[in-house]
CSV table of C-alpha atoms in Angstrom, one decimal:
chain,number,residue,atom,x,y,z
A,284,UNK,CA,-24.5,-41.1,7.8
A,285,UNK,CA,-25.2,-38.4,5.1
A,286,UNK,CA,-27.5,-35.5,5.7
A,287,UNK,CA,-30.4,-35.0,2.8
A,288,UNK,CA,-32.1,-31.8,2.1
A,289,UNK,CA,-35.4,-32.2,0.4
A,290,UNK,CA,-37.1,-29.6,-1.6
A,291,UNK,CA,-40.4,-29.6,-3.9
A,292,UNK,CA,-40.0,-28.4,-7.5
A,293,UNK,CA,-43.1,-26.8,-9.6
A,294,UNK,CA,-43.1,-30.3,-11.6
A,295,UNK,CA,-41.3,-32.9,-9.3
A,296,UNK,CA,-40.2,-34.0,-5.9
A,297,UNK,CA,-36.1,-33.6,-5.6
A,298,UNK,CA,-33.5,-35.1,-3.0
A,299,UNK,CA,-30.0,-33.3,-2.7
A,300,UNK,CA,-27.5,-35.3,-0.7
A,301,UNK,CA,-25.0,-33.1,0.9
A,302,UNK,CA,-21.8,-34.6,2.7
A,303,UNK,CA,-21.9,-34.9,6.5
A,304,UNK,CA,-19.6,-32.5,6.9
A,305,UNK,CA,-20.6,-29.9,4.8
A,306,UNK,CA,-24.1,-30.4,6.0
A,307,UNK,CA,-22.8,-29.7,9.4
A,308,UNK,CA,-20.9,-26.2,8.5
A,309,UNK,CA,-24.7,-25.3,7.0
A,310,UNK,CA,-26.1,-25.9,10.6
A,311,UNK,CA,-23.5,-24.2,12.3
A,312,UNK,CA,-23.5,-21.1,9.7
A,313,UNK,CA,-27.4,-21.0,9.0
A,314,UNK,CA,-27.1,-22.0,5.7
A,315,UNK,CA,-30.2,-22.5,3.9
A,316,UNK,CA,-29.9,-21.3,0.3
A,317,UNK,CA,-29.5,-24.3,-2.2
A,318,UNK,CA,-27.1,-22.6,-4.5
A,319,UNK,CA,-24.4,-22.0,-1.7
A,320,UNK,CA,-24.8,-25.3,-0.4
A,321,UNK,CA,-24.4,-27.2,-4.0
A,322,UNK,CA,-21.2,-24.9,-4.7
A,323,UNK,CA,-19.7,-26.0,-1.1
A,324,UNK,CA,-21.0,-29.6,-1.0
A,325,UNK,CA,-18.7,-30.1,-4.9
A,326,UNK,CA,-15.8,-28.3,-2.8
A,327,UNK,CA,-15.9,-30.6,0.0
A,328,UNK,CA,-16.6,-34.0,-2.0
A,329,UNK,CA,-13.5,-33.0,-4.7
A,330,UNK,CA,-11.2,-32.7,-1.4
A,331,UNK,CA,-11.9,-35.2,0.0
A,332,UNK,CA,-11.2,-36.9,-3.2
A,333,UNK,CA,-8.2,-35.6,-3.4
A,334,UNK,CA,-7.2,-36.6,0.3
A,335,UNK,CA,-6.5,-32.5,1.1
A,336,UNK,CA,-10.2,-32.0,3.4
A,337,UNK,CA,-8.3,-33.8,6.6
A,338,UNK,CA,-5.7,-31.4,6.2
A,339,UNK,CA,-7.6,-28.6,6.5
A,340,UNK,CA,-7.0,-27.2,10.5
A,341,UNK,CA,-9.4,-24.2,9.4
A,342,UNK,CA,-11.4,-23.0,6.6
A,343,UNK,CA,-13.2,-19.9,5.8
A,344,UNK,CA,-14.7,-19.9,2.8
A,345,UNK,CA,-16.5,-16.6,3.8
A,346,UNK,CA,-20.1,-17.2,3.2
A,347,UNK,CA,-22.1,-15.0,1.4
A,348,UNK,CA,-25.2,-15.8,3.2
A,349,UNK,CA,-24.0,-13.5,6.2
A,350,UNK,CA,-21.2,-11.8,7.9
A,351,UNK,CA,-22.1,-13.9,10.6
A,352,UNK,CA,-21.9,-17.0,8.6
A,353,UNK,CA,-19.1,-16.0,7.0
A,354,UNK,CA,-17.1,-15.4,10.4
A,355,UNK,CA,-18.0,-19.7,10.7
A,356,UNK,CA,-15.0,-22.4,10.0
A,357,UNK,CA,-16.4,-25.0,7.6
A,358,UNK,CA,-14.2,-27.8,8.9
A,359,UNK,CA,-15.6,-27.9,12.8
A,360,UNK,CA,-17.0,-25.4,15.7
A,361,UNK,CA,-13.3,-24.5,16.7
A,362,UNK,CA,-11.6,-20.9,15.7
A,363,UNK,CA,-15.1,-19.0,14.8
A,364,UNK,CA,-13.8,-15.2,13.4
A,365,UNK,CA,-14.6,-12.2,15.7
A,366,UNK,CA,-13.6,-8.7,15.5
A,367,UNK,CA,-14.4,-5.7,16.9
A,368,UNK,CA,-13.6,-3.5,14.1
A,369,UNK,CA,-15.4,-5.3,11.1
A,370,UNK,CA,-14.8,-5.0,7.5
A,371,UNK,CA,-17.6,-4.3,5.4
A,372,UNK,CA,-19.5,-7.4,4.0
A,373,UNK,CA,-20.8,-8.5,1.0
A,374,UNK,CA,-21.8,-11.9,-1.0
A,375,UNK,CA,-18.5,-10.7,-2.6
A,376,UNK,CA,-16.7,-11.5,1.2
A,377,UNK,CA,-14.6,-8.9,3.4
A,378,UNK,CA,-13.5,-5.8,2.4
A,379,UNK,CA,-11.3,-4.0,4.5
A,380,UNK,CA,-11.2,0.4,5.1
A,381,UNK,CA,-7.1,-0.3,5.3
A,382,UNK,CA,-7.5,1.9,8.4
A,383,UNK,CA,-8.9,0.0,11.4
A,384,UNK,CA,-10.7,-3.1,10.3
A,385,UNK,CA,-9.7,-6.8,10.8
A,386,UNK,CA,-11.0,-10.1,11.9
A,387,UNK,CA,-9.6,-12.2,14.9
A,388,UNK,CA,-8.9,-15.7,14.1
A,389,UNK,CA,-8.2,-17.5,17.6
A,390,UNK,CA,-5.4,-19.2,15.9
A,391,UNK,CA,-2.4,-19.4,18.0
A,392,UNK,CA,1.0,-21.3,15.6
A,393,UNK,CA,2.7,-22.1,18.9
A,394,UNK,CA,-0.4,-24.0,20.0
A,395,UNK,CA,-2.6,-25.0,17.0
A,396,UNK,CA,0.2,-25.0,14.7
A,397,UNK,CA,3.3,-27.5,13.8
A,398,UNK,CA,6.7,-25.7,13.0
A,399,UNK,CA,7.3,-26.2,8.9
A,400,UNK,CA,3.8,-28.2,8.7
A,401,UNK,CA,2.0,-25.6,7.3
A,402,UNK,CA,0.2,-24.1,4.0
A,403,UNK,CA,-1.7,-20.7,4.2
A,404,UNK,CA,-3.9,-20.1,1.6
A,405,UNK,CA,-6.7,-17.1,0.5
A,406,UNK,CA,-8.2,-15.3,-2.0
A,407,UNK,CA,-8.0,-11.9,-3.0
A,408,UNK,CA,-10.1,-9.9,-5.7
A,409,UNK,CA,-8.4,-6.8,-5.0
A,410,UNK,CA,-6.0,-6.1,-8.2
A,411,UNK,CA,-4.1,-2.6,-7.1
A,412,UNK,CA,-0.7,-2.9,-5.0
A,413,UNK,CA,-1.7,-2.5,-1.5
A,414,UNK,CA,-0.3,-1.4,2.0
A,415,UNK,CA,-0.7,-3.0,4.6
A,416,UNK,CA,-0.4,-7.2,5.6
A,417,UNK,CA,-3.2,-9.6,4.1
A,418,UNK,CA,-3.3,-12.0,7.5
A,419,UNK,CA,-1.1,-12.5,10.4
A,420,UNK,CA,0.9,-11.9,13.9
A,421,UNK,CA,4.5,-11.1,15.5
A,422,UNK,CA,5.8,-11.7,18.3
A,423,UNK,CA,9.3,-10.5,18.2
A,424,UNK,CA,11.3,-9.8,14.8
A,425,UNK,CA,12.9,-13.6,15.3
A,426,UNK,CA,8.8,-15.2,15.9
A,427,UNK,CA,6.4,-14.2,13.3
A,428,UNK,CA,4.0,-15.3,10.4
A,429,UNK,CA,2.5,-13.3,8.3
A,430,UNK,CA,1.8,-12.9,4.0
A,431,UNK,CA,1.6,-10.2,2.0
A,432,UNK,CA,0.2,-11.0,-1.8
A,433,UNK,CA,1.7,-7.5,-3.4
A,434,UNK,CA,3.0,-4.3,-1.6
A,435,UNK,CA,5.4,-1.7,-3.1
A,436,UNK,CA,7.4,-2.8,-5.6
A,437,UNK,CA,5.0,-5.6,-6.6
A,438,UNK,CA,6.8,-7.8,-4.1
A,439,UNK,CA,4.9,-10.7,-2.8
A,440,UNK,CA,6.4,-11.6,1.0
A,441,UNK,CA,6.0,-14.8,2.9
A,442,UNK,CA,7.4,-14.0,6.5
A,443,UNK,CA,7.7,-17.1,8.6
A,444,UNK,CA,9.9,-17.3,11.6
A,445,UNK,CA,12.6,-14.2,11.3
A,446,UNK,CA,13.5,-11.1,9.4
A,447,UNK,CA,16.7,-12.5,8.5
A,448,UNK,CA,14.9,-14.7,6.4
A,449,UNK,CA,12.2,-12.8,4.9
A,450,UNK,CA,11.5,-14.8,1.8
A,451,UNK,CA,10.1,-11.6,-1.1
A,452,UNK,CA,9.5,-12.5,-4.8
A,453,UNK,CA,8.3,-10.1,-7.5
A,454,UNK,CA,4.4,-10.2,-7.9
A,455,UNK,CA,2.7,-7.8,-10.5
A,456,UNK,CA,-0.7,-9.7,-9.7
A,457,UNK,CA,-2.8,-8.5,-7.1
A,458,UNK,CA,-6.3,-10.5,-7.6
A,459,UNK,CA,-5.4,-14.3,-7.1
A,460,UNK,CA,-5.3,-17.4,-5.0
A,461,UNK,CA,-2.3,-17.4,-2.9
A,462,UNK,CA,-0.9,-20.0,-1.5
A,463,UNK,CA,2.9,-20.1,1.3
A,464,UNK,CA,4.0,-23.4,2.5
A,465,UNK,CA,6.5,-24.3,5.1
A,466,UNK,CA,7.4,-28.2,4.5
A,467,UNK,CA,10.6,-28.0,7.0
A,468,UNK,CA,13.3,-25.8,8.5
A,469,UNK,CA,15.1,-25.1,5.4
A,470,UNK,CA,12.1,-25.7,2.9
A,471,UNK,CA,9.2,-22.4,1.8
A,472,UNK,CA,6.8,-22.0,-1.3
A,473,UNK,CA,4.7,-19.3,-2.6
A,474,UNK,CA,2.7,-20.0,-5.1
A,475,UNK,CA,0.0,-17.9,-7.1
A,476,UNK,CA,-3.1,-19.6,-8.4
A,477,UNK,CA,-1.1,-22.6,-10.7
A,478,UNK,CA,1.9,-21.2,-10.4
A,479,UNK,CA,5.0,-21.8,-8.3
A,480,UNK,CA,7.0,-17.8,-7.5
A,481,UNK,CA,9.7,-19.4,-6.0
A,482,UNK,CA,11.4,-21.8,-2.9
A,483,UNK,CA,13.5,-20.6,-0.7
A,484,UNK,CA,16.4,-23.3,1.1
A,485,UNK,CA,17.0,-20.5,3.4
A,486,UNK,CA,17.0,-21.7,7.3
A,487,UNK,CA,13.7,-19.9,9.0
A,488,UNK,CA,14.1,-20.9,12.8
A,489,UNK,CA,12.1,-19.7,15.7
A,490,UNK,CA,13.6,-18.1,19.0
A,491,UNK,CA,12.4,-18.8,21.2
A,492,UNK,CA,8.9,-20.2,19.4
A,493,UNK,CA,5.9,-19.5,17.2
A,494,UNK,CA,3.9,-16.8,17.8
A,495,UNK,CA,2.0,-17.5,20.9
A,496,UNK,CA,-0.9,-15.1,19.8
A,497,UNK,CA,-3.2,-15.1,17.2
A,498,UNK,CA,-3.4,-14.6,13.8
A,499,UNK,CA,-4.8,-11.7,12.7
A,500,UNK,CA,-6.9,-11.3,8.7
A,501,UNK,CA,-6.8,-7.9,7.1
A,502,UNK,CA,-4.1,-6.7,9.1
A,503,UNK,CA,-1.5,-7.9,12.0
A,504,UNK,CA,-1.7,-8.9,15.1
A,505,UNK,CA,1.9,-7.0,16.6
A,506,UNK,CA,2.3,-8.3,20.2
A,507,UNK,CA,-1.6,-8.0,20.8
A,508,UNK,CA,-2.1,-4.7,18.7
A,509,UNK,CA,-3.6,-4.3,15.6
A,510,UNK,CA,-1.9,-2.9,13.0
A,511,UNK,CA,-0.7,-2.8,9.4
A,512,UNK,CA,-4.6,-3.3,7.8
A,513,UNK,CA,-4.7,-3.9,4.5
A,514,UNK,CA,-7.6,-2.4,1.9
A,515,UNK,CA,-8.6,-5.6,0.1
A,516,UNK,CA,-11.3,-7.9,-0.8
A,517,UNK,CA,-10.8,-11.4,0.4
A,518,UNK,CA,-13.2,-13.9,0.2
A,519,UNK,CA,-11.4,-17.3,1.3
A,520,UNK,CA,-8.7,-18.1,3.6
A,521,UNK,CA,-7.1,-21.3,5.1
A,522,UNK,CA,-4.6,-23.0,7.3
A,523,UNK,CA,-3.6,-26.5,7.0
A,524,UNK,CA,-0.6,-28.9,7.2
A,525,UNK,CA,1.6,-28.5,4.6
A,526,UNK,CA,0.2,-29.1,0.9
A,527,UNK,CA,2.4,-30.2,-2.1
A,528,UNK,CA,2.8,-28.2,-5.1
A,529,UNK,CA,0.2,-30.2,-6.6
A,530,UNK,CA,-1.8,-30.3,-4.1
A,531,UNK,CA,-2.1,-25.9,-3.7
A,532,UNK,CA,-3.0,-26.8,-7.4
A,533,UNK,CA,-5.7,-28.7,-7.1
A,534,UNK,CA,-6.9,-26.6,-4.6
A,535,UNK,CA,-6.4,-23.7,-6.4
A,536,UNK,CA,-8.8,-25.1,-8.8
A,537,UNK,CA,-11.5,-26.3,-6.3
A,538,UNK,CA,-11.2,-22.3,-5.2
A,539,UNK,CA,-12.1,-21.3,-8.0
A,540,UNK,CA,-14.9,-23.5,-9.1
A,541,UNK,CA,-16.6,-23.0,-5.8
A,542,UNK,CA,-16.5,-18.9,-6.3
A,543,UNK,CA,-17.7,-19.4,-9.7
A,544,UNK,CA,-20.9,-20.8,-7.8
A,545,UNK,CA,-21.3,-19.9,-4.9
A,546,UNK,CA,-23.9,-16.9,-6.0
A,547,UNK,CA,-25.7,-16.3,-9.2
A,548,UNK,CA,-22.8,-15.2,-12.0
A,549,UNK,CA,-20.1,-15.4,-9.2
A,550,UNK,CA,-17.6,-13.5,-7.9
């Protein structure tokens, strides 16, 4: 069944369709303004298209309507953001102080994810190299997840599993869609926006596991602390099953369209 949102216009009566499921995120979220809901109702119908939406294990795509909205995953009720300490808001998304702020995502890998089935993806407007870890947790140097879009160096890192095979490429572009993929045990990708960084055949296994906490945004989550926050803007973030190359590009696209508008002249 497919939701309808009706509206009158100064010279005529109009009928907007929005997909079920992007009509449910807009009840969950308390969206009501027509120009959001347009922007995420293309998103939605182009994935689904594309057969990436049932991949999707949660998506953010930060609402500008409200932090509160914002903090709701658009592909079901499961992992809603909370945080003690949160960054500042704005129809722009979540900017970070780089000093105490982060959001909690409830996302456990050992337990909501599958080993070397996975793609992380966000979006960051922030341009300037940055301290500091965009998203994610550590258990133990030899169980951890986490990505970094461009530190010191303008090095790009996608950590997944152990420190032995910490997977850095050079990165000189700090405001972009980033994408890290794990497709199997000796199998990574980072991407940025269209653009494949590198893949790394190096072996990545766990001991003894995942993480078996959550994943942290704007920071880390280091065995239950908080640490390592980073001073950006991010305004979309992801997890899914793996995604092909061409897939992260598509994406990458839809990303982009949807920011373009989402609010009046973008962002």
């Amino acid at each position: 069944m497919i939701g309808v949102n009706k509206f009158i216009t100064p010279s005529s009566f109009s009928s907007i369709t929005y997909d079920t499921d992007a009509q449910a995120y807009f009840t969950r979220a308390g969206i009501t303004d027509t120009t959001e809901k347009n922007a995420w109702n293309t998103f939605v119908l182009a994935a689904k298209a594309a057969n990436i939406y049932s991949k999707f294990i949660a998506l953010y795509p930060v609402s500008p309507t409200s932090i509160g909205a914002s903090y709701n995953n658009a592909i079901n009720s499961s992992y809603t953001l909370t945080s003690a300490a949160s960054p500042s808001f704005s129809t722009n998304g979540w900017t970070s102080d780089g000093v105490t702020q982060f959001i909690r995502t409830g996302i456990i890998p050992n337990t909501h994810l599958t080993l070397d089935n996975t793609t992380v993806g966000w979006r960051v407007k922030t341009s300037a190299v940055r301290t500091g870890i965009d998203w994610g947790v550590t258990d133990s140097t030899t169980s951890q997840m986490y990505g970094r879009s461009r530190f010191t160096g303008d090095v790009i890192r996608w950590m997944y599993q152990s420190n032995a095979s910490v997977y850095d490429l050079t990165n000189a572009t700090g405001a972009a869609n980033f994408f890290m993929t794990a497709s199997g045990a000796t199998a990574r990708n980072i991407r940025r926006n269209t653009t494949s960084l590198g893949t790394s055949a190096a072996t990545h296994a766990p001991s003894p596991s995942q993480p078996t906490r959550e994943i942290y945004l704007l920071g880390r989550n280091n065995i239950g602390t908080a640490d390592q926050f980073c001073p950006i803007n991010m305004n979309f973030w992801f997890v899914s099953t793996a995604l092909s190359g061409a897939e992260c590009d598509t994406l990458s696209g839809l990303i982009d369209t949807y920011s373009a508008n989402v609010i009046s002249g973008g962002r």
